[in-house]
GROMACS .gro file of C-alpha atoms in nm:
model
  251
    1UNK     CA    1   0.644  -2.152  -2.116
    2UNK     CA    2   0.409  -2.097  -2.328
    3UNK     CA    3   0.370  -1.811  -2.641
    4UNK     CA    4   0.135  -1.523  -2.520
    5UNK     CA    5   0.044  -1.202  -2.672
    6UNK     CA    6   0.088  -0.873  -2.521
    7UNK     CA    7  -0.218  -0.815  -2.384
    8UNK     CA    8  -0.209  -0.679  -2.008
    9UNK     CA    9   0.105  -0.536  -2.014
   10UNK     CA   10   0.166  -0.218  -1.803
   11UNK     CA   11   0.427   0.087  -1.827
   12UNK     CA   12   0.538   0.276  -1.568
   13UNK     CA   13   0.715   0.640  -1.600
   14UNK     CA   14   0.867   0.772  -1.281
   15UNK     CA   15   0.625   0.642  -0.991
   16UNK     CA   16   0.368   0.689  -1.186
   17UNK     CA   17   0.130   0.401  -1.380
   18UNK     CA   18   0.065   0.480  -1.715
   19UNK     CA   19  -0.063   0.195  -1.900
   20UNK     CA   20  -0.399   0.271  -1.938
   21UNK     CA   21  -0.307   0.575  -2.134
   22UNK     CA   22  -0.037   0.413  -2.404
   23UNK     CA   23  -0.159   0.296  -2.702
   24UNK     CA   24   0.146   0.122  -2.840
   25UNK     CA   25   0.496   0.056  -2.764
   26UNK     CA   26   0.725   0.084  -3.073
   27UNK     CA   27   1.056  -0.062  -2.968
   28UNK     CA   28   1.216  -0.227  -2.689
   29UNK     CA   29   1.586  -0.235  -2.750
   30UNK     CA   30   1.938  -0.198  -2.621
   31UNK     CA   31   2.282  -0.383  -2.609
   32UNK     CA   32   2.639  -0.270  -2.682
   33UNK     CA   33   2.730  -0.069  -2.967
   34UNK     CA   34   2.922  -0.273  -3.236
   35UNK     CA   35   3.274  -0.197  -3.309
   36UNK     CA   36   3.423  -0.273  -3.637
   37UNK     CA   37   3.759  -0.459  -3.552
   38UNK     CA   38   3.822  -0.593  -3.949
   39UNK     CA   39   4.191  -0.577  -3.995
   40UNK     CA   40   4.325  -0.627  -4.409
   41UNK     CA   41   4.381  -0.960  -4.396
   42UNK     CA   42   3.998  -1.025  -4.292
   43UNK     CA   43   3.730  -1.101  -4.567
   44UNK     CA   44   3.444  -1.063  -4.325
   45UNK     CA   45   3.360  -0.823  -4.057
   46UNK     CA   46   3.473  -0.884  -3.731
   47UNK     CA   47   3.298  -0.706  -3.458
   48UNK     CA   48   3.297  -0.620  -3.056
   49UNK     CA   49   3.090  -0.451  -2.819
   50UNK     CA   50   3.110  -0.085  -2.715
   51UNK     CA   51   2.893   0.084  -2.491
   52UNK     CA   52   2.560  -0.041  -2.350
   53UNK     CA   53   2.263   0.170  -2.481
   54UNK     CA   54   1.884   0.115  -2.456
   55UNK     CA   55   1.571   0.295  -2.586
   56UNK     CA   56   1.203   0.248  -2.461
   57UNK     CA   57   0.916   0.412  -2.730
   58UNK     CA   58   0.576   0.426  -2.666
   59UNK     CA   59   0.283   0.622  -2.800
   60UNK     CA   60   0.029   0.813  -2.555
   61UNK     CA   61  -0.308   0.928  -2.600
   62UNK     CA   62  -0.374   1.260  -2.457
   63UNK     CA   63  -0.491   1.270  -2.107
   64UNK     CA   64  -0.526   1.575  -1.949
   65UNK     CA   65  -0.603   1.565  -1.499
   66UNK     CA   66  -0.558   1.939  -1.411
   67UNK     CA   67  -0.634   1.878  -1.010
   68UNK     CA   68  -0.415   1.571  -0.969
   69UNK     CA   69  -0.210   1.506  -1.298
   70UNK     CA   70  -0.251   1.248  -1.574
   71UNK     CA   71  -0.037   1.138  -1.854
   72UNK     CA   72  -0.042   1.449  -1.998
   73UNK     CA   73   0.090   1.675  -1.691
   74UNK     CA   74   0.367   1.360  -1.650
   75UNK     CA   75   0.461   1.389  -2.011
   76UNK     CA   76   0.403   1.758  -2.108
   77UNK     CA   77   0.685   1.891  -1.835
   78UNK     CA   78   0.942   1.751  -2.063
   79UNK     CA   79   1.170   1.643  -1.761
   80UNK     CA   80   1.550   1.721  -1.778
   81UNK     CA   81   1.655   1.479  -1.466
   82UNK     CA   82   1.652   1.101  -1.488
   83UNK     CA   83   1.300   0.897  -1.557
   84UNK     CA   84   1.312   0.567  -1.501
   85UNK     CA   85   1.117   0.354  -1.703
   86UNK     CA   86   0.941   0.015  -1.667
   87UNK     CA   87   0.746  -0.236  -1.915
   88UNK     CA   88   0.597  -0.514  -1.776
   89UNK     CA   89   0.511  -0.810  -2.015
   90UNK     CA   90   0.231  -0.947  -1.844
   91UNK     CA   91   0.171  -0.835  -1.461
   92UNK     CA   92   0.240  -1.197  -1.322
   93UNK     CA   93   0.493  -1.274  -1.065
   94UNK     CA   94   0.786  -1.391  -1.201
   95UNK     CA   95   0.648  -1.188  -1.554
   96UNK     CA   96   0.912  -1.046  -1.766
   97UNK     CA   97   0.993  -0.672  -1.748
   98UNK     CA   98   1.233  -0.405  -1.872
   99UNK     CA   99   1.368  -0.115  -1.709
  100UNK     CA  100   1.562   0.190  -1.785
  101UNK     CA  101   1.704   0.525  -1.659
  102UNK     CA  102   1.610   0.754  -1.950
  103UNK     CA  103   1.612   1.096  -2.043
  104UNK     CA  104   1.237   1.204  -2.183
  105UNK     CA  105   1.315   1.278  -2.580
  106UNK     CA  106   1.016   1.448  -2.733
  107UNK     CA  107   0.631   1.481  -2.658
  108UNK     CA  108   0.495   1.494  -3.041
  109UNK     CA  109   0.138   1.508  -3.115
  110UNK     CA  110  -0.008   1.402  -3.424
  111UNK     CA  111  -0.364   1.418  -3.484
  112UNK     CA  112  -0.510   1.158  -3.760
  113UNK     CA  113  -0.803   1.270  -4.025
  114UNK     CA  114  -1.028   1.036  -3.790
  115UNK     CA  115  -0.959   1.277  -3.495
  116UNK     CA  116  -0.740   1.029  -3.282
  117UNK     CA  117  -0.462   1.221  -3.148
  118UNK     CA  118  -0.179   1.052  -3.002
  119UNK     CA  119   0.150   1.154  -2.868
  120UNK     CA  120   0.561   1.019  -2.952
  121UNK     CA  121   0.752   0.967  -2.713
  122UNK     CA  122   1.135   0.818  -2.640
  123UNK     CA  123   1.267   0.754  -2.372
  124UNK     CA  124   1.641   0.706  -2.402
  125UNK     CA  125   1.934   0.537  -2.169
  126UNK     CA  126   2.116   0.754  -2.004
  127UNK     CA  127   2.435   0.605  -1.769
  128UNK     CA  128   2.309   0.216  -1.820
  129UNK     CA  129   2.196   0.015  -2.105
  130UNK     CA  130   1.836  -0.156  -2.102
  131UNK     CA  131   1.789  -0.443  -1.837
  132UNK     CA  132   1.550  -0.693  -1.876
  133UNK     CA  133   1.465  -0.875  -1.572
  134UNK     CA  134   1.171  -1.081  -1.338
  135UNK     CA  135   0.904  -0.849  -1.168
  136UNK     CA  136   0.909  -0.885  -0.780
  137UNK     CA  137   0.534  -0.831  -0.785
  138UNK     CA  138   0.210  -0.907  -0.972
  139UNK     CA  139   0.230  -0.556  -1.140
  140UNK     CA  140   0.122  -0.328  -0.896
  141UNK     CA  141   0.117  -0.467  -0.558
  142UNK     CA  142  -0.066  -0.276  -0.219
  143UNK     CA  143   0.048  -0.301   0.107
  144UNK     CA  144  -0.133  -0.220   0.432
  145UNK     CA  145   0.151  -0.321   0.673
  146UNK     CA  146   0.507  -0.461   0.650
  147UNK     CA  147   0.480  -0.780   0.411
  148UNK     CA  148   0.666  -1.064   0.296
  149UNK     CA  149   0.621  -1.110  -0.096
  150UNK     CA  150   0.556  -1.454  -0.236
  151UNK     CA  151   0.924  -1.569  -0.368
  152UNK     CA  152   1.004  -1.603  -0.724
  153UNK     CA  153   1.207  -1.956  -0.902
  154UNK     CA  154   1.495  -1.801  -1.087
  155UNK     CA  155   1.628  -2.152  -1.147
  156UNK     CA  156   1.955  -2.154  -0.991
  157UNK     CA  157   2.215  -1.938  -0.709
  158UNK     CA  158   2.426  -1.731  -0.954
  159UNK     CA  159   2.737  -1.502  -0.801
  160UNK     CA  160   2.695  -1.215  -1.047
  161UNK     CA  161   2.585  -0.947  -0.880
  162UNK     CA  162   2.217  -0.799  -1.017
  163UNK     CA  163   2.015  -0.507  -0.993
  164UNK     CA  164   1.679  -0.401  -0.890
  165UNK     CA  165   1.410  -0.114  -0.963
  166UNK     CA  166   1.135   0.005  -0.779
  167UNK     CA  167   0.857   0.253  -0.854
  168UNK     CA  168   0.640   0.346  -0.564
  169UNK     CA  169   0.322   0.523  -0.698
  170UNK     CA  170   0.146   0.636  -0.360
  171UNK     CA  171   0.229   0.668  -0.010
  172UNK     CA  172  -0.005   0.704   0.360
  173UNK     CA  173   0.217   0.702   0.671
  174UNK     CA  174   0.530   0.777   0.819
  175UNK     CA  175   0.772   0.531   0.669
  176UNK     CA  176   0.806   0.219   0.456
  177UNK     CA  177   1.119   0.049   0.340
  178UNK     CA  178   1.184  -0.229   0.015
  179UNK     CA  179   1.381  -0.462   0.058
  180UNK     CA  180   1.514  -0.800  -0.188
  181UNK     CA  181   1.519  -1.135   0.035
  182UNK     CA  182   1.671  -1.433  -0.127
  183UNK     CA  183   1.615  -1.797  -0.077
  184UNK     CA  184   1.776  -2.122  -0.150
  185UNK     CA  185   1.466  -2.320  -0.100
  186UNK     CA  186   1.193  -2.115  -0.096
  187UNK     CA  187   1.101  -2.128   0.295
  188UNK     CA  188   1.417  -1.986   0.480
  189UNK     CA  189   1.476  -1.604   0.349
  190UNK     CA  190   1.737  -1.302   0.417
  191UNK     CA  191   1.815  -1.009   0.319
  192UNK     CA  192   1.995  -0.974   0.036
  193UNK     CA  193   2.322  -0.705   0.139
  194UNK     CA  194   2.298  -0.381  -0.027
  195UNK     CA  195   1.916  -0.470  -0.224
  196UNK     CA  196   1.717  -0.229  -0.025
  197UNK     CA  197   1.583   0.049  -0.173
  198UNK     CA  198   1.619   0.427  -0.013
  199UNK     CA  199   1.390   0.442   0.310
  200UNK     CA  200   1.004   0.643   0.203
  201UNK     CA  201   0.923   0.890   0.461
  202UNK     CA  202   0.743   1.177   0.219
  203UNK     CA  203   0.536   1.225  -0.144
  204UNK     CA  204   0.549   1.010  -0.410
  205UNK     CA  205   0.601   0.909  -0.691
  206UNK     CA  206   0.948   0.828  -0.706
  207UNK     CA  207   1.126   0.543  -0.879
  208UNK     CA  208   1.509   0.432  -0.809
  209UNK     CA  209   1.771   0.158  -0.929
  210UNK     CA  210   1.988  -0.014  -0.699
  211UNK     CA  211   2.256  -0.203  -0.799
  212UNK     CA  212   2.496  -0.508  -0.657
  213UNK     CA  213   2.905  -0.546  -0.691
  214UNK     CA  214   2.943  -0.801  -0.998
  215UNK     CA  215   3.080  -1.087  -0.747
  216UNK     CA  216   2.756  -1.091  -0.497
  217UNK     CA  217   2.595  -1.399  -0.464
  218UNK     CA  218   2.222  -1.440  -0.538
  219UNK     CA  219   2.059  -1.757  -0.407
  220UNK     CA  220   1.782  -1.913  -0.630
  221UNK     CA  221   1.458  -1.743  -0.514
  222UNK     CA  222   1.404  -1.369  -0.445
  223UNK     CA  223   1.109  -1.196  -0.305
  224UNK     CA  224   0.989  -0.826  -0.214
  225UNK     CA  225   0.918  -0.752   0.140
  226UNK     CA  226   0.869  -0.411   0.319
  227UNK     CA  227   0.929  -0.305   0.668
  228UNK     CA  228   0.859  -0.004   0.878
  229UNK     CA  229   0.998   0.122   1.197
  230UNK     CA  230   0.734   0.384   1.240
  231UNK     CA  231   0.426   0.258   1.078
  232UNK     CA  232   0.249   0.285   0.755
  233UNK     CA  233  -0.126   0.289   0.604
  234UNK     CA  234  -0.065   0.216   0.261
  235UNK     CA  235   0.234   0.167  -0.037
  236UNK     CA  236   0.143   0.096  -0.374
  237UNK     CA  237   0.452   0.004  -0.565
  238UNK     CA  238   0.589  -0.238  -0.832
  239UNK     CA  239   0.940  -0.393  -0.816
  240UNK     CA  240   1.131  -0.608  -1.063
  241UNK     CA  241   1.474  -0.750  -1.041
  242UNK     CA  242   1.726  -0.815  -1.286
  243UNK     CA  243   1.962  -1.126  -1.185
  244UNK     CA  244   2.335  -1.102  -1.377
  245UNK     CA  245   2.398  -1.448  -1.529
  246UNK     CA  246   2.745  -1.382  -1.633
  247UNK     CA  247   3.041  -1.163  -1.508
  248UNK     CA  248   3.023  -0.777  -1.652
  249UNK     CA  249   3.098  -0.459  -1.591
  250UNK     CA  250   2.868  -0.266  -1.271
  251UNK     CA  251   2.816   0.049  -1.306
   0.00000   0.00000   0.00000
């Protein structure tokens, strides 16, 4: 693959799609915390892993929608419950993204002697660490009726469990379900056991993470479909997938 910049990436807070309000993202980060296991008889540190953490900060300009909300009526409320967040590098299937359940930390403004005025936010992990993983769609995707996504190479079957997020920005009809389908050759897909997504039936936005045990089985491509049992007009959502490569701990 080749190197790219980070033009066209996207961020998404809670269901709703935020990139063309954040100026900058200022760290992308996460991993166990280091433990310092250096007995006496050591002359060098010797270190393992504690918990999983993960941070996602961004800066926002102001942008103030008082009949239907924007950035600033989504930031400004300085939510106590969960927001999970999502970074897209790119907005490419198969693109890289990040994701995170985070508590909101902060809503700072500082205005510069040019007049730009900008706002600092951080959103911080709260129950799981930072996951980066594959987006299930080409950054936003629209759907008029039940589809089957285009499926994604993740290079090989792995039996390590993953887990997936979805953010569903708007919603017309009476219901809609996400579901992950996985593939071992592209052509012949099911669904994958315990990767759908809560059933939409009311108002968005919402955003949720679903998780596998660490032993389920992933087969080499995955792809997003949705389904309906009563019928739907529209469902504009994004969905990215994060497949475990080695054994840990599921949360």
């Amino acid at each position: 693959m080749a190197k790219s910049s980070g033009l066209g990436d996207n961020l998404y807070i809670a269901g709703f799609d935020a990139s063309g309000d954040i100026q900058q993202l200022g760290a992308i980060g996460g991993g166990p915390a280091l433990l310092n296991f250096t007995p006496i008889n050591k002359s060098a540190y010797e270190r393992q892993g504690g918990l999983r953490d993960g941070r996602i900060e961004y800066t926002a300009f102001f942008n103030h929608v008082a009949v239907t909300g924007g950035t600033h009526e989504k930031l400004a409320a300085l939510p106590r419950t969960d927001q999970i967040v999502t970074y897209c590098r790119g907005t490419a299937l198969g693109d890289a993204a990040a994701s995170l359940v985070s508590k909101q930390i902060g809503y700072d403004p500082s205005r510069g002697d040019d007049g730009m005025l900008t706002f600092a936010v951080s959103a911080q992990a709260n129950g799981f660490g930072l996951e980066w993983g594959q987006q299930l769609t080409a950054g936003v995707r629209t759907d008029t009726a039940a589809t089957n996504g285009t499926g994604i190479d993740t290079a090989a079957s792995a039996s390590f469990g993953g887990q997936a997020y979805l953010q569903a920005f708007s919603f017309t009809g009476t219901d809609v379900t996400v579901k992950i389908q996985d593939s071992a050759d592209n052509a012949t897909f099911a669904d994958v056991v315990g990767f759908g997504f809560t059933q939409i039936t009311g108002s968005t936005p919402l955003a949720e993470r679903i998780a596998l045990g660490n032993t389920a089985t992933l087969r080499r491509y995955l792809r997003a479909v949705t389904v309906t049992t009563g019928g739907f007009a529209s469902l504009a959502f994004a969905v990215n997938v994060v497949k475990n490569e080695t054994a840990g701990v599921v949360f």
